[in-house]
């Protein structure tokens, strides 16, 4: 059985849960509470020196970190169903969206960055939110325009074509995260339509942050209400 070290509302963990579900792979979860700082525990850092989730541990003890490296490994070892659409241009487009999320949004809004801004550089909570929302709005605006212009996207469908791809698996968790910081996602109707389509897919539904083993009860109730 695969073991996924993750945190219910971490967007990079959410990506990998979607990916594992989509490939139909069984895994057990070991929660790492990021707010309590469990990612910095010595035994955890033996496994991931970066002190971050997700980490996937394979049956033979192989340990892999970095959500996109994990997704690539899953793709190579379990090619069907694929995380990538047919066609080099379509695959390029799907990667383009996935990389905006994973390289241009997530790193600057990660927990350790926000903590550094407030605790070390002394910015206020309000300024922190302004920072967070700037990178969401700038990059989500770009994604919205790209979806609108792309011949590979149809409104109300997945980002690229008729099946979920790496683009959706990165985008949907980031939208969830943006809502936690009260970003107004109604500014991005095409992205919201992608999200709606994806959330109806069982692989995404099973990965919902509000339905994981470490989801706090108050959020779990809100999800099932
Ligand atoms: N690029 C890495 C980022 C991993 C990462 O930083 N994960 C976040 C949660 S989404 C984390 O563990 N943050 C803990 C912290 O910043 O202290 C990936 O894609 O896996």
Coordinates of C-alpha atoms and ligand atoms in Angstrom, one line a residue:
X1 CA 0.0 0.0 0.0
X2 CA 1.2 3.5 -0.8
X3 CA 1.5 6.0 2.1
X4 CA 0.8 9.6 1.5
X5 CA 2.0 12.1 4.1
X6 CA -0.2 15.1 3.6
X7 CA -2.4 17.8 5.1
X8 CA -6.1 18.1 4.4
X9 CA -6.0 21.7 3.1
X10 CA -2.6 21.8 1.6
X11 CA -3.1 22.4 -2.1
X12 CA -0.1 20.4 -3.2
X13 CA -1.4 17.4 -1.2
X14 CA -4.8 17.9 -2.7
X15 CA -3.2 17.7 -6.2
X16 CA -1.6 14.4 -5.4
X17 CA -4.8 12.9 -3.8
X18 CA -6.6 13.8 -7.0
X19 CA -3.9 12.1 -9.1
X20 CA -3.8 8.9 -7.0
X21 CA -7.6 8.7 -7.1
X22 CA -7.7 9.3 -10.8
X23 CA -5.2 6.5 -11.4
X24 CA -7.3 4.3 -9.2
X25 CA -4.5 3.7 -6.7
X26 CA -5.0 2.8 -3.1
X27 CA -3.1 4.7 -0.4
X28 CA -3.2 5.3 3.2
X29 CA -2.8 8.8 4.6
X30 CA -0.5 10.0 7.4
X31 CA -1.5 13.5 8.3
X32 CA 1.2 16.1 8.9
X33 CA -0.3 19.1 10.7
X34 CA 1.3 22.2 9.1
X35 CA -0.2 24.7 11.5
X36 CA 1.3 22.8 14.4
X37 CA 4.6 22.7 12.6
X38 CA 4.8 18.9 12.3
X39 CA 6.6 19.3 9.0
X40 CA 9.7 20.4 10.9
X41 CA 9.9 17.4 13.2
X42 CA 13.3 15.7 12.9
X43 CA 11.9 12.3 11.8
X44 CA 9.8 13.9 9.2
X45 CA 12.7 15.9 7.8
X46 CA 14.7 12.7 7.6
X47 CA 12.1 11.8 5.0
X48 CA 11.7 15.2 3.4
X49 CA 14.6 17.6 4.2
X50 CA 12.4 20.5 2.8
X51 CA 9.9 20.1 5.6
X52 CA 6.9 20.1 3.3
X53 CA 4.0 18.0 2.2
X54 CA 3.2 15.9 0.2
X55 CA 5.5 12.9 0.5
X56 CA 4.6 9.6 -1.1
X57 CA 6.2 6.4 0.2
X58 CA 6.0 3.3 -2.0
X59 CA 5.7 -0.3 -1.0
X60 CA 9.5 -0.8 -1.5
X61 CA 10.4 2.1 0.6
X62 CA 11.0 4.5 -2.2
X63 CA 10.3 8.1 -1.0
X64 CA 9.2 10.8 -3.4
X65 CA 8.6 14.5 -2.6
X66 CA 7.5 17.4 -4.8
X67 CA 3.9 17.0 -6.0
X68 CA 4.7 17.3 -9.7
X69 CA 7.6 14.8 -9.5
X70 CA 5.1 12.5 -7.8
X71 CA 2.5 13.1 -10.5
X72 CA 5.1 12.4 -13.2
X73 CA 6.2 9.2 -11.5
X74 CA 2.6 8.0 -11.3
X75 CA 2.1 8.9 -14.9
X76 CA 5.2 6.9 -16.0
X77 CA 4.3 3.9 -13.8
X78 CA 0.5 3.9 -14.4
X79 CA 0.0 5.5 -17.9
X80 CA -3.7 5.0 -18.1
X81 CA -5.8 7.0 -17.5
X82 CA -3.3 9.8 -18.4
X83 CA -2.9 13.1 -16.7
X84 CA -2.2 14.5 -20.1
X85 CA -4.5 15.2 -23.1
X86 CA -3.8 13.7 -26.5
X87 CA -1.7 16.0 -28.8
X88 CA 1.6 17.8 -28.1
X89 CA -0.1 21.2 -28.4
X90 CA -2.9 20.2 -26.0
X91 CA -0.3 18.8 -23.5
X92 CA 1.7 22.0 -23.8
X93 CA -1.5 24.0 -22.9
X94 CA -2.3 21.7 -19.9
X95 CA 1.3 22.1 -18.6
X96 CA 1.1 25.9 -19.1
X97 CA -1.8 26.1 -16.7
X98 CA -0.3 23.6 -14.3
X99 CA 3.0 25.6 -14.2
X100 CA 1.3 29.0 -13.6
X101 CA -0.3 27.5 -10.5
X102 CA 2.7 25.5 -9.3
X103 CA 5.5 27.9 -10.1
X104 CA 3.9 31.4 -10.1
X105 CA 1.2 31.2 -7.5
X106 CA 1.9 28.5 -5.0
X107 CA 5.6 29.3 -4.1
X108 CA 5.0 32.9 -3.2
X109 CA 1.8 32.2 -1.2
X110 CA 3.1 29.1 0.7
X111 CA 2.7 29.0 4.5
X112 CA 6.5 29.6 5.2
X113 CA 6.5 32.6 2.9
X114 CA 3.5 34.2 4.6
X115 CA 5.0 33.5 8.0
X116 CA 8.3 35.0 7.0
X117 CA 6.5 38.1 5.8
X118 CA 4.6 38.6 9.1
X119 CA 7.0 37.2 11.6
X120 CA 10.4 38.2 10.2
X121 CA 9.7 41.2 8.0
X122 CA 6.9 42.5 10.3
X123 CA 4.1 43.1 7.7
X124 CA 0.5 43.2 9.1
X125 CA -2.2 40.6 8.6
X126 CA -3.9 43.0 6.2
X127 CA -0.7 43.4 4.1
X128 CA -0.3 39.7 4.1
X129 CA -3.8 39.3 2.6
X130 CA -3.0 42.0 0.0
X131 CA 0.2 40.1 -0.9
X132 CA -1.7 36.7 -1.2
X133 CA -4.5 38.1 -3.2
X134 CA -2.3 40.0 -5.6
X135 CA -0.6 36.8 -6.9
X136 CA -4.0 35.0 -7.1
X137 CA -5.7 37.8 -9.0
X138 CA -2.7 38.5 -11.4
X139 CA -2.2 34.8 -12.3
X140 CA -5.9 33.7 -12.3
X141 CA -6.6 36.6 -14.7
X142 CA -3.9 35.2 -17.0
X143 CA -5.4 31.7 -16.8
X144 CA -8.9 33.1 -17.4
X145 CA -7.7 34.8 -20.6
X146 CA -5.7 31.8 -21.7
X147 CA -8.8 29.5 -21.3
X148 CA -10.9 32.0 -23.2
X149 CA -8.5 32.2 -26.1
X150 CA -7.6 28.5 -26.2
X151 CA -9.0 26.3 -29.0
X152 CA -8.6 23.4 -26.6
X153 CA -10.9 24.7 -23.9
X154 CA -14.7 24.7 -24.0
X155 CA -16.6 26.7 -21.3
X156 CA -18.0 24.4 -18.7
X157 CA -15.6 21.6 -19.6
X158 CA -12.2 20.7 -18.1
X159 CA -9.3 23.0 -18.8
X160 CA -8.1 21.1 -21.9
X161 CA -10.5 18.7 -23.7
X162 CA -13.0 16.2 -22.4
X163 CA -11.0 14.6 -19.6
X164 CA -9.3 16.0 -16.5
X165 CA -5.6 16.8 -16.9
X166 CA -2.7 18.0 -14.8
X167 CA -4.0 21.5 -15.4
X168 CA -7.3 20.8 -13.6
X169 CA -5.4 18.8 -10.8
X170 CA -3.3 21.9 -10.1
X171 CA -6.0 24.6 -10.7
X172 CA -8.8 23.2 -8.5
X173 CA -6.8 23.0 -5.3
X174 CA -5.5 26.5 -5.8
X175 CA -9.0 27.8 -6.3
X176 CA -10.0 26.1 -3.0
X177 CA -7.0 27.8 -1.3
X178 CA -7.9 31.2 -2.8
X179 CA -11.4 31.0 -1.4
X180 CA -9.9 30.4 2.1
X181 CA -8.3 33.8 1.7
X182 CA -11.6 35.3 0.6
X183 CA -10.5 35.9 -3.0
X184 CA -13.5 36.8 -5.2
X185 CA -13.4 33.9 -7.7
X186 CA -16.5 35.1 -9.4
X187 CA -14.2 37.4 -11.4
X188 CA -13.1 34.3 -13.2
X189 CA -16.2 32.6 -14.7
X190 CA -14.3 30.2 -16.9
X191 CA -12.2 29.0 -14.0
X192 CA -15.3 28.6 -11.8
X193 CA -16.9 26.6 -14.5
X194 CA -13.8 24.3 -14.7
X195 CA -13.9 23.9 -11.0
X196 CA -17.6 23.0 -11.0
X197 CA -17.0 20.4 -13.7
X198 CA -14.0 18.9 -11.8
X199 CA -15.7 18.8 -8.4
X200 CA -18.4 16.5 -9.9
X201 CA -15.7 13.9 -10.9
X202 CA -15.2 11.1 -8.3
X203 CA -11.4 11.5 -8.2
X204 CA -11.8 15.2 -7.2
X205 CA -14.7 14.6 -4.9
X206 CA -12.7 11.9 -2.9
X207 CA -9.8 14.3 -2.6
X208 CA -12.0 17.1 -1.1
X209 CA -10.1 18.8 1.7
X210 CA -13.3 18.6 3.8
X211 CA -13.5 14.8 3.6
X212 CA -10.0 13.7 4.6
X213 CA -9.0 11.7 7.8
X214 CA -7.4 14.9 9.3
X215 CA -10.3 17.3 8.4
X216 CA -11.4 19.0 11.6
X217 CA -15.0 18.1 12.5
X218 CA -16.4 21.6 12.1
X219 CA -15.3 21.6 8.4
X220 CA -16.4 18.1 7.8
X221 CA -19.9 19.0 9.0
X222 CA -20.0 22.1 6.8
X223 CA -19.1 19.9 3.8
X224 CA -21.9 17.4 4.5
X225 CA -24.5 20.0 5.5
Ligands
LIG1 N1 6.8 22.5 -4.7 C1 6.4 21.7 -3.6 C2 5.8 22.5 -2.5 C3 5.5 21.7 -1.3 C4 5.0 22.7 -0.2 O1 5.6 23.7 0.1 N2 3.8 22.3 0.4 C5 3.3 23.1 1.4 C6 1.8 22.8 1.6 S1 0.8 23.2 0.2 C7 3.9 23.0 2.7 O2 4.3 21.9 3.1 N3 4.1 24.1 3.5 C8 4.7 24.0 4.8 C9 5.4 25.3 5.1 O3 5.4 26.2 4.3 O4 5.9 25.3 6.3 C10 5.4 20.7 -4.1 O5 4.8 20.9 -5.2 O6 5.2 19.6 -3.5

